[in-house]
Coordinates of C-alpha atoms and ligand atoms in Angstrom, one line a residue:
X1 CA 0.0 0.0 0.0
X2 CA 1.6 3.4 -1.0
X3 CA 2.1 5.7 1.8
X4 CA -0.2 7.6 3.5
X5 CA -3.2 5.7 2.1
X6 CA -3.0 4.7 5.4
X7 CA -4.3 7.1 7.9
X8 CA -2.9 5.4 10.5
X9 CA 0.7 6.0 9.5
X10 CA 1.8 5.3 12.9
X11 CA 0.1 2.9 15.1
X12 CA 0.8 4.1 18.6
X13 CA 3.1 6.3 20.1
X14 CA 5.6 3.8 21.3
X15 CA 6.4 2.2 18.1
X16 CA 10.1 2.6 16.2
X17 CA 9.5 5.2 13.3
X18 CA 11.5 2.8 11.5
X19 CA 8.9 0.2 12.2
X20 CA 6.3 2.1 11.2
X21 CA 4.2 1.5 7.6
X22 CA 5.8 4.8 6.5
X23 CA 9.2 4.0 6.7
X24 CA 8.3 0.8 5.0
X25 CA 6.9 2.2 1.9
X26 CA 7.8 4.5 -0.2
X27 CA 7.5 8.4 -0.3
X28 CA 5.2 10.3 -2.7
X29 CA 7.2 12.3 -5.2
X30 CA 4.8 13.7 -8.2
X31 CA 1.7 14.2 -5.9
X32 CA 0.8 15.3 -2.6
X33 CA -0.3 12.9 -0.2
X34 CA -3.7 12.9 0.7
X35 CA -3.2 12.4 4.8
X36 CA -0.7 13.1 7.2
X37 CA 2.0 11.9 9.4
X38 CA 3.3 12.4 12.5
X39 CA 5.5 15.0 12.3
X40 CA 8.8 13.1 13.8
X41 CA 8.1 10.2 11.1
X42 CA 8.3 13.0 8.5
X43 CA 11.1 14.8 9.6
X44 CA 13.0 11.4 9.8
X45 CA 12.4 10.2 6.2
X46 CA 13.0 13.9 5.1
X47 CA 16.1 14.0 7.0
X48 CA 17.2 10.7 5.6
X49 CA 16.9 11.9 1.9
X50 CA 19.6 14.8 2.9
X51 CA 22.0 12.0 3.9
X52 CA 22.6 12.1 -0.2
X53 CA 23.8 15.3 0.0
X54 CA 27.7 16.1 0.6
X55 CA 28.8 17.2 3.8
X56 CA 29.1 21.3 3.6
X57 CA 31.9 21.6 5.5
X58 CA 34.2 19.5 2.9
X59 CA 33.1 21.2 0.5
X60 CA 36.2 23.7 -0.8
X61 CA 34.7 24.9 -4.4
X62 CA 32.0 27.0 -2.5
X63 CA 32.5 30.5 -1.9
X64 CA 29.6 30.8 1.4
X65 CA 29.8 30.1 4.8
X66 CA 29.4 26.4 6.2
X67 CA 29.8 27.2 9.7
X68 CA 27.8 29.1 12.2
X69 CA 28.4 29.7 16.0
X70 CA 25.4 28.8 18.0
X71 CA 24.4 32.0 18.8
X72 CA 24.4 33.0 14.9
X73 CA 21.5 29.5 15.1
X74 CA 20.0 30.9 17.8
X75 CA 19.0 34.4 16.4
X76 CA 18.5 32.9 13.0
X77 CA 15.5 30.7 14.7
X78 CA 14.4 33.6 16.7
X79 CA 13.9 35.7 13.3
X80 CA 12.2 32.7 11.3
X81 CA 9.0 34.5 11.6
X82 CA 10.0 38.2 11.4
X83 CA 10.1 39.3 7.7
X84 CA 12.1 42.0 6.7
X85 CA 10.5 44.1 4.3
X86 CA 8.2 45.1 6.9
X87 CA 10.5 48.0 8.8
X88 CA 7.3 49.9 10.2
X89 CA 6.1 46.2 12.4
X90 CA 9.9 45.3 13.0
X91 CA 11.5 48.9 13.4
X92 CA 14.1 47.2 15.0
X93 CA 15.4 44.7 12.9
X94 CA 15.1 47.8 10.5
X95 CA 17.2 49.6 12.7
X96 CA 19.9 46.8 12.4
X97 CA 19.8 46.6 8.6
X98 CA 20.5 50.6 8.6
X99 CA 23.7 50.0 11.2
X100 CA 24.7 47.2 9.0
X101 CA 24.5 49.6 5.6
X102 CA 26.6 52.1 7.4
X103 CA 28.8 50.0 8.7
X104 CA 30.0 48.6 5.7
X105 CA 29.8 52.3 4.3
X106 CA 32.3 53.0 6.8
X107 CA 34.6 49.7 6.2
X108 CA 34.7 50.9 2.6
X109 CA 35.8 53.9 3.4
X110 CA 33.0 56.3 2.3
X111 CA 33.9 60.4 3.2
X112 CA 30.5 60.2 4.5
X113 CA 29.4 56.8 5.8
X114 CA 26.1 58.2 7.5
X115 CA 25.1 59.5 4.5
X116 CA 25.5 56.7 2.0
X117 CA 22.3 54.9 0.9
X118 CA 22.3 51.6 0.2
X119 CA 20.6 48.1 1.6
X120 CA 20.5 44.4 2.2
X121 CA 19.9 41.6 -0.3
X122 CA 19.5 38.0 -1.0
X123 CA 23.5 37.9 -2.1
X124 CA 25.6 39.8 -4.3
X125 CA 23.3 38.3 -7.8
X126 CA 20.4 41.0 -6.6
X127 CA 22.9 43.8 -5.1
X128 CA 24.2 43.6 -8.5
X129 CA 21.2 43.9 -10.4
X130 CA 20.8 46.6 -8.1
X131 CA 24.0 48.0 -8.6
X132 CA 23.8 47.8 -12.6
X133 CA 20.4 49.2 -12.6
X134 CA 21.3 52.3 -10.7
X135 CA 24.1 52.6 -13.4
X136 CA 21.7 52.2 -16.7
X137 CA 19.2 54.8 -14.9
X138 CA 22.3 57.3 -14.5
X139 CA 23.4 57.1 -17.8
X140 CA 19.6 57.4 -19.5
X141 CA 19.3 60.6 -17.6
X142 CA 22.8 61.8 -19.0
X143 CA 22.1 60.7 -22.3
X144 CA 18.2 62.3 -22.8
X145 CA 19.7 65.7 -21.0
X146 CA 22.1 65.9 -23.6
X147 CA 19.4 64.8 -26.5
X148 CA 21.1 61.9 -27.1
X149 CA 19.9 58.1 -28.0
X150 CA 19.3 56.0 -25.3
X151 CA 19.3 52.6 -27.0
X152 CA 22.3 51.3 -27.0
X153 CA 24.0 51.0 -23.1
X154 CA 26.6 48.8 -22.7
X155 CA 28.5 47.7 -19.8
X156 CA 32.1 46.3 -19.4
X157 CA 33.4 43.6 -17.5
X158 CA 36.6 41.2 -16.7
X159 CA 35.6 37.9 -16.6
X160 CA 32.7 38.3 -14.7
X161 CA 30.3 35.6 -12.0
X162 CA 26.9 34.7 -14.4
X163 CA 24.8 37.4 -12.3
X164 CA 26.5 39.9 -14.7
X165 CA 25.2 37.8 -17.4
X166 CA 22.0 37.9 -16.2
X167 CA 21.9 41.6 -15.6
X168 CA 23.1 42.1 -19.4
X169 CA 20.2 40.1 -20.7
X170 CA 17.6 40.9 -17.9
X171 CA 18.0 44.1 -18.6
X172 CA 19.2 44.6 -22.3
X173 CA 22.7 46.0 -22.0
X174 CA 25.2 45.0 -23.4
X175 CA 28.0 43.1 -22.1
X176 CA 31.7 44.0 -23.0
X177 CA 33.7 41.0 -21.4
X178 CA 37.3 41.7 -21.4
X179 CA 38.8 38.0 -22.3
X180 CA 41.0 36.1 -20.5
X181 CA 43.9 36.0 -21.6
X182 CA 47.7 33.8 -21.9
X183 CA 49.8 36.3 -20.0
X184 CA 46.5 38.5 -19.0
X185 CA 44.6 37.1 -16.2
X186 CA 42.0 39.9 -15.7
X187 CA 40.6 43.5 -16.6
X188 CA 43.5 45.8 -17.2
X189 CA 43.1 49.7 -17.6
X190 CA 44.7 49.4 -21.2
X191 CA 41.3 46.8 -21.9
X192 CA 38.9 48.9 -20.4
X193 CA 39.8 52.3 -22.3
X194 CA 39.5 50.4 -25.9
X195 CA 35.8 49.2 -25.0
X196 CA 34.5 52.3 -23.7
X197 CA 32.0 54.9 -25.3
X198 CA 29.7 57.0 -24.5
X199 CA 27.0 54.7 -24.3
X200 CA 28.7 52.6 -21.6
X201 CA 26.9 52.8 -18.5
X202 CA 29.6 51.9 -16.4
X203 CA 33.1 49.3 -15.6
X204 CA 32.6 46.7 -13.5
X205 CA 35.7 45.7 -12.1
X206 CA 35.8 42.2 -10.0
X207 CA 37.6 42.4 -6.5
X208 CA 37.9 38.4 -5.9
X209 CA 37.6 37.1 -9.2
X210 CA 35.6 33.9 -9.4
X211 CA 37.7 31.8 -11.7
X212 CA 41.3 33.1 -10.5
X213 CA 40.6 34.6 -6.8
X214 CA 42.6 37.6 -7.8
X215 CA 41.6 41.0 -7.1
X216 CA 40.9 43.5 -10.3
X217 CA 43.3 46.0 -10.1
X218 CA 40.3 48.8 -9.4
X219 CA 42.5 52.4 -8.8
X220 CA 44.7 51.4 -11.9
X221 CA 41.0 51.2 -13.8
X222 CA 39.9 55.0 -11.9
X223 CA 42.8 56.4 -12.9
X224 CA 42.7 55.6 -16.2
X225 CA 38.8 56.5 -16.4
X226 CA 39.9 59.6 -14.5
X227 CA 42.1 61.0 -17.4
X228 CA 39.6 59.5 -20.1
X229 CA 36.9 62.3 -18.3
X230 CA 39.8 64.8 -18.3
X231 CA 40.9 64.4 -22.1
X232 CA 37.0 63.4 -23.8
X233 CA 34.8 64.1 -21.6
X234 CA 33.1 60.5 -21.2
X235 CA 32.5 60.6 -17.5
X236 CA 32.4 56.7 -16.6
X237 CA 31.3 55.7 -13.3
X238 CA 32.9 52.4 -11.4
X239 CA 30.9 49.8 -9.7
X240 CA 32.6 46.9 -7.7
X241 CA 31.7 43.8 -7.6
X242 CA 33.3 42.7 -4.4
X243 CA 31.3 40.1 -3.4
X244 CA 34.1 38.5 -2.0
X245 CA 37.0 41.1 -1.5
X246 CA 34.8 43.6 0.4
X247 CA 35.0 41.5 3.4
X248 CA 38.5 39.9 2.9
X249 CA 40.9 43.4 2.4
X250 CA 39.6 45.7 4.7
X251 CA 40.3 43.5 7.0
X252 CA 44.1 42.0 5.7
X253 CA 45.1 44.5 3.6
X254 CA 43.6 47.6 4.1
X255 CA 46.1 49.4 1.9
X256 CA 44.6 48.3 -0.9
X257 CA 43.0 51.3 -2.7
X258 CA 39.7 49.6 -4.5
X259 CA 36.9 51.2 -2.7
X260 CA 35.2 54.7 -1.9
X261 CA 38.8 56.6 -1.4
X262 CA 38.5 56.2 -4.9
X263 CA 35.5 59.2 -6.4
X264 CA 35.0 57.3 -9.1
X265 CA 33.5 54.2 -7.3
X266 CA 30.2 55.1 -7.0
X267 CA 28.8 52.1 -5.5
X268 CA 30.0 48.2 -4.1
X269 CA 28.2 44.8 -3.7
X270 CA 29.4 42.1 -1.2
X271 CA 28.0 39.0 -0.4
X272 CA 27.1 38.9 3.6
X273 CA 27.3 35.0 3.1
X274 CA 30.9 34.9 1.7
X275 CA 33.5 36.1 3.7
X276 CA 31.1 38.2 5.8
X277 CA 30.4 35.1 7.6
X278 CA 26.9 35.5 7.7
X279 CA 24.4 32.4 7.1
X280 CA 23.1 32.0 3.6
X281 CA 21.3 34.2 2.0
X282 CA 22.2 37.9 2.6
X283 CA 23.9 40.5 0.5
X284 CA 24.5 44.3 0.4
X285 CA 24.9 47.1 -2.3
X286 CA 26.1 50.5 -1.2
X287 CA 26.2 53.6 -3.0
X288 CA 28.9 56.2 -2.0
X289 CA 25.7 59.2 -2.2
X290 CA 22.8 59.5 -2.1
X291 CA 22.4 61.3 -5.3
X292 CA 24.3 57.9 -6.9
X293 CA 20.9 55.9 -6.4
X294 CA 18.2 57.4 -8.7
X295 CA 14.5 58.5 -6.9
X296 CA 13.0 56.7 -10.1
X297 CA 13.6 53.1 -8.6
X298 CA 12.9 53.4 -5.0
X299 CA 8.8 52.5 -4.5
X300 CA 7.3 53.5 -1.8
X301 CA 4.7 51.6 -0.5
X302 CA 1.9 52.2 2.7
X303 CA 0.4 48.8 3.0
X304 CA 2.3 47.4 5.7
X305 CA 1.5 50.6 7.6
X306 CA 3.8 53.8 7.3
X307 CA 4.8 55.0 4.6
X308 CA 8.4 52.9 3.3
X309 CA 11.1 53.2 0.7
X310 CA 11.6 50.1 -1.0
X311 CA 14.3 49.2 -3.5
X312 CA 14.4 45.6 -4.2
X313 CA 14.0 42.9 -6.5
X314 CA 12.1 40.8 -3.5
X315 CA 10.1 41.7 -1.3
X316 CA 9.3 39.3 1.6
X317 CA 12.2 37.3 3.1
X318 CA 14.0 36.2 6.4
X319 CA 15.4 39.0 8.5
X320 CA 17.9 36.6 10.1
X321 CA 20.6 36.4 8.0
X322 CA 20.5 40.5 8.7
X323 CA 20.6 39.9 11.8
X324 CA 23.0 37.8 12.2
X325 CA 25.0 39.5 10.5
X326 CA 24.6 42.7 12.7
X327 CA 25.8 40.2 15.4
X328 CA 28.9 38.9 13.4
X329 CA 30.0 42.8 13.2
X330 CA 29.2 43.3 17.1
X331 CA 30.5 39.5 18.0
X332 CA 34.0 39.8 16.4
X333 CA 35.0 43.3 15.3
X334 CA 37.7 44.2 13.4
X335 CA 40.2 42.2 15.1
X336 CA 37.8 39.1 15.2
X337 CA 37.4 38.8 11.3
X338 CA 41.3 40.3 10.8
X339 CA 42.3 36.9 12.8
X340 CA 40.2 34.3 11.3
X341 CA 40.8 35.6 7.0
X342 CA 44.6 35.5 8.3
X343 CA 44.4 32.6 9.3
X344 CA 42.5 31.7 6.0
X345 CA 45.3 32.9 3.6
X346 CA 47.7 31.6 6.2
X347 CA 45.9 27.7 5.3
X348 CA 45.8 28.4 1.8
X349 CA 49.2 29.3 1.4
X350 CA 50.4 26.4 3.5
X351 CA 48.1 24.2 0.6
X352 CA 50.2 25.7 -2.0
X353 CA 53.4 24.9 -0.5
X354 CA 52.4 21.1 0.5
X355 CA 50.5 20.4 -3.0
X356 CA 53.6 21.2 -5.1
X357 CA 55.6 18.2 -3.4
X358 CA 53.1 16.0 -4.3
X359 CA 52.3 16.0 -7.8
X360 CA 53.7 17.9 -10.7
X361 CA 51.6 20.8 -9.5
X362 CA 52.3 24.4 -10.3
X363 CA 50.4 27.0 -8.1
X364 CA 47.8 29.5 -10.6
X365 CA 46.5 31.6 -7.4
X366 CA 49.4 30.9 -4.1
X367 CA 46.8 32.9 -1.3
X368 CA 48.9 36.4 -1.3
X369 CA 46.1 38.2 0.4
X370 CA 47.6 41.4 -1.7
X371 CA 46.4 39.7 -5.0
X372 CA 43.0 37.9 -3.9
X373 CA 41.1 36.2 -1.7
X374 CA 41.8 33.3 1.3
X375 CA 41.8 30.6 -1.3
X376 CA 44.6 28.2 -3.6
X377 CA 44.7 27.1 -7.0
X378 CA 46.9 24.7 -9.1
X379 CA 47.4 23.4 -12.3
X380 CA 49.4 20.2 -14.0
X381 CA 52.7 21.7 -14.8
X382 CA 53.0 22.3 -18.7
X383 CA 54.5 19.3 -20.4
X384 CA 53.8 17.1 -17.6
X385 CA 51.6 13.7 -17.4
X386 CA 51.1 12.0 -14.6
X387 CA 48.6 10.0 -15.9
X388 CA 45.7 11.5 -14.7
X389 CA 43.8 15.1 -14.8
X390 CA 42.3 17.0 -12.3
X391 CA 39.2 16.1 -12.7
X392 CA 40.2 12.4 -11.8
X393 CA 41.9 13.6 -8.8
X394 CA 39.0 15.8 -7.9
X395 CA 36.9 12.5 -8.6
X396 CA 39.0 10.4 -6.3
X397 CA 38.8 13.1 -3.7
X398 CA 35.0 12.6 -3.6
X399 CA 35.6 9.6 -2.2
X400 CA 36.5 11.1 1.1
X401 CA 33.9 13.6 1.1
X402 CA 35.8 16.2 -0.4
X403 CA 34.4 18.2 -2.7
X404 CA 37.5 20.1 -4.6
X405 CA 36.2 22.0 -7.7
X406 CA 38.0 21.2 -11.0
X407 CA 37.1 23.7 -13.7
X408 CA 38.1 25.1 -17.1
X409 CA 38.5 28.2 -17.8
X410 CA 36.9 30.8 -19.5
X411 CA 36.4 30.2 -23.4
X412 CA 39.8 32.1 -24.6
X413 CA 41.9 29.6 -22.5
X414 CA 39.4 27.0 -21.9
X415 CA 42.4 24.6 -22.4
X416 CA 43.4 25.4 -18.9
X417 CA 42.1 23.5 -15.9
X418 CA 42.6 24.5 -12.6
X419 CA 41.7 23.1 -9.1
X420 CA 40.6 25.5 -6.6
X421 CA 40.2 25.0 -2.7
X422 CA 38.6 28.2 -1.1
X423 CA 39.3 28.3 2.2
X424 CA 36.3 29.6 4.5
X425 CA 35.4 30.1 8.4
X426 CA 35.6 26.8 10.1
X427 CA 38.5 25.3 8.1
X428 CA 41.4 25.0 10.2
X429 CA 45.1 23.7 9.4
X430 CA 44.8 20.2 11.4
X431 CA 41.6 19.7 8.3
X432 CA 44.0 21.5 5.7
X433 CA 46.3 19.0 6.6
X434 CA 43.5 16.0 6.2
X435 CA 42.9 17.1 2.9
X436 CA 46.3 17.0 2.1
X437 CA 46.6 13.5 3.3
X438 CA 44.1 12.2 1.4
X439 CA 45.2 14.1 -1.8
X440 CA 48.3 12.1 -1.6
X441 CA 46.4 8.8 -0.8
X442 CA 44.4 9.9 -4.3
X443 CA 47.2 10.5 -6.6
X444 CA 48.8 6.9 -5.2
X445 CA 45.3 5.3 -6.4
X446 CA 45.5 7.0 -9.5
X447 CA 48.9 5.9 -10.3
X448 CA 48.1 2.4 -9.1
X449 CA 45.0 2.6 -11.3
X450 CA 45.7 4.7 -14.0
X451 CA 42.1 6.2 -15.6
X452 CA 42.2 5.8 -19.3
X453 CA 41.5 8.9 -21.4
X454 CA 40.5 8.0 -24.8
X455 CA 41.2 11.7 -25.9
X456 CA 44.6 10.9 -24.8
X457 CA 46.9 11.4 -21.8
X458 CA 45.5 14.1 -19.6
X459 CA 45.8 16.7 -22.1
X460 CA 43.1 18.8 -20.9
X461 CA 45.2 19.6 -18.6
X462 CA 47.9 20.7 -20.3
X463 CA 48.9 24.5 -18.7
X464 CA 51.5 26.2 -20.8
X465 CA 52.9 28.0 -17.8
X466 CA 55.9 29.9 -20.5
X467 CA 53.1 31.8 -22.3
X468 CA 50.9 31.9 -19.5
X469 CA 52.7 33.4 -16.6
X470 CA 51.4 33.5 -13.0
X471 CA 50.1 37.2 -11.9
X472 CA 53.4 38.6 -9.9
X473 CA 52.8 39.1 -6.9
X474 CA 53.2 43.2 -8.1
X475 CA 52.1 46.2 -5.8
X476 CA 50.1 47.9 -8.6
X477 CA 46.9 48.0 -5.9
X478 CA 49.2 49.2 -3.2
X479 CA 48.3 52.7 -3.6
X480 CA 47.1 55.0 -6.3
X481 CA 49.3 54.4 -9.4
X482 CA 51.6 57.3 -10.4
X483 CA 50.3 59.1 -13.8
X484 CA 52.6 57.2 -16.2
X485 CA 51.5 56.5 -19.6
X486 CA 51.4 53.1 -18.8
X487 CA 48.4 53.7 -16.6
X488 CA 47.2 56.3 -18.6
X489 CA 46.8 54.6 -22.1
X490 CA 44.3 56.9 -23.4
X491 CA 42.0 55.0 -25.9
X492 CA 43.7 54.6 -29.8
X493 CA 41.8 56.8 -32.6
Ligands
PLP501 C1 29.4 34.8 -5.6 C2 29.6 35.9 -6.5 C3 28.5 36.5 -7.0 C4 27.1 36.1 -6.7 O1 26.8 36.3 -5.4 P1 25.7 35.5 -4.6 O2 25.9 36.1 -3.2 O3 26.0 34.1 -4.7 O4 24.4 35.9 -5.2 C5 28.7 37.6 -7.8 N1 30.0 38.1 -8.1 C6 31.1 37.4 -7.6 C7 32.4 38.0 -8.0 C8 30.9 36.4 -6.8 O5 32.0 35.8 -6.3

């Protein structure tokens, strides 16, 4: 009999859930069951299903946070019924949302942090949105003031996280990707210049790129923007997508120039549920004024009583992940999240030196928390074959739970595959060093077993490392870049 036919899914109180009909038959999945269950038989067989799943904390290719304190638990289940749209019933979870937006204002170094405008979203995929749509509105006003067409915005990117993708297509701009490149790992000033016009909305510069961890070099991109506005007249604003970095350098390099010490920024996204260290699900987009966000896309609505601004693409959601994230800011300060990214980059580099003596790995991102974010790549050396690819060895790490992304990367040098391990809150050495362990318990498998490729010997993995150079480890972030010619390529005729 299929389950919950039955009404009497449990026969008494007493008996094993295990023992009961439910657990013996099994669960509906196209149809909702007519009756009910207890609930502690349904939890069981729901929590059973999640068994499947891997275990979070081994799994290195995310970028969010797998652990939580119990406090952060505690106040996440106290705010399961508090939703945080509506500021006039919860004022003070409001309140808490505001402290966080200036806050972060603040970290970012905004002139005026109590005046900056921004707010808290699901992740850095809506501030984004956010962040781009502000842009287009900008540049619409710009262009119809100065009687020009308004048909045509584009937008330009380094290799850029799919939301940016999205926002291009949701929104019909156009997207001007700068390539990867051998030799050219990310958006350089040079790149920018040759894509913008004056229909560009704005330059979206990545600070913690997705595919290499590295940090777009942002004041080399202002200053260069800076003297196009001097010489043409094209005025291009900067947004940030530092979904990671924007809670990695204030924190470990704070001498990094990327954020609002630079004018042209106007605003930044960051993901609370990166290296925030917030739960899942909460982001933030700041604007460095007011007058940066335009009155056209804030709503205000009076149905949940008072009258309240609203710029969003949701509306009803959680308040816990804001709140706990308020609490991560009160909880460990400066000093508190200083301590645990350092000791993040500190793991990652400590990766990067083990890996190498146990394969013919060459590191592709080594942790310098000057260049990116607490995290480690490698590839296969070039001309090396071991007689088995990443993708094996990320394979064979699954064994142990691990889950160690292997990836290609973007189309121009798609031939390159690296293998990333992002290291987050809650990873310490002694599981750095478990990892490690079992990577070298892998690679003996593989050579043991060696995977046939009928393609040929691991050549996927082939990484030219002659014409494709590592990103030195330069100081051209360190502080505003002298007005050379090299940073001030103005735009060939
Ligand atoms: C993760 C990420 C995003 C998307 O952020 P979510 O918080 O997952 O929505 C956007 N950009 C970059 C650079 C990212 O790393």
């Amino acid at each position: 009999m299929p389950l919950h036919t039955n009404s009497n899914a449990r026969p008494s109180l007493d008996a094993d859930i295990y023992g009961t009909e439910a657990a013996g038959s099994s669960v509906p999945k196209f149809r909702m069951p007519q009756g009910e269950l207890p609930p502690d038989v349904a939890f069981a067989l729901v929590r059973d299903e999640l068994f499947l799943d891997g275990n979070a904390r081994q799994n290195l290719a995310t970028f969010c946070q797998t652990w939580m304190d119990p406090q952060v638990h505690q106040l996440m289940d106290m705010s399961l019924d508090k939703n945080m749209i509506d500021k006039d019933e919860y004022p003070a979870t409001a309140e808490l949302e505001s402290r966080c937006v200036h806050i972060l204002a603040d970290l970012w170094n905004s002139p005026k942090a109590a005046d900056t405008i921004g707010c808290s979203t699901t992740g850095s995929s809506e501030a984004s949105m956010l962040g781009g749509l502000a842009l287009k509105w900008q540049w619409r006003k710009r262009m119809q003031a100065a009687g020009k067409p308004t048909d045509k915005p584009n937008i330009i990117t380094g290799p850029v996280q799919v939301c940016w993708h999205k926002f291009a297509r949701y929104f019909d701009v156009e997207l001007r990707e700068i390539p990867l490149k051998r030799g050219q790992l990310g958006m350089t000033a040079e790149e920018v210049l040759k894509r913008c016009d004056e229909n560009t909305i704005g330059v979206v510069p990545t600070f913690g790129v997705t595919f290499t961890c590295q940090y777009e070099p942002v004041a080399a991109i202002a200053v260069a923007l800076d003297h196009l506005a001097n010489t043409t007249g094209l005025d291009i604003p900067i947004h940030v997508d530092a979904a990671s970095g924007g809670f990695t350098s204030p924190f470990v390099t704070p001498e990094l120039l990327w954020d609002f010490r630079l004018p042209r920024v106007r605003s930044i996204n960051a993901s609370g549920h990166k290296y925030g260290l917030a739960p899942l699900g909460v982001g933030w987009v700041v604007w460095r004024d007011r007058s940066d966000l335009p009155d056209e896309l804030v709503f205000n609505v009076n149905y949940l009583g008072g009258d309240m601004p609203t710029f969003a693409l949701n509306f009803s959601r959680s308040a816990g992940q804001i709140i706990a994230q308020y609490y991560l800011f009160l909880r460990l300060g400066h000093d508190g999240y200083r301590r645990i990214l350092q000791n993040g980059y500190d793991t990652g580099q400590h990766i990067g030196r083990e890996i190498r003596k146990l394969g013919p790995f060459e590191l592709f991102f080594d942790g310098n928390p000057m260049n990116g974010i607490p995290a480690v790549s490698w590839v296969i050396r070039d001309g090396a074959d071991p007689g088995y690819n990443l993708f094996d060895l990320s394979d064979r790490l699954r064994v142990r739970g691990w889950q160690v992304a292997a990836y290609t990367m973007p189309p121009n040098i798609a031939d390159v595959v690296v293998m990333r391990v992002l290291i987050r809150h809650g990873f310490s050495r002694d599981m750095a060093d478990l990892l490690l362990e079992d990577v070298r318990r892998s690679i003996r498998h593989l050579q043991r077993h060696p995977v046939s490729h009928p393609e040929g010997p691991a050549e996927a993995t082939t990484f030219t490392h002659h014409a494709l150079p590592l990103v030195p480890s330069d100081d051209r972030q360190r502080s505003l870049p002298p007005l050379t010619e090299e940073v001030l390529l103005v735009p060939a005729e």
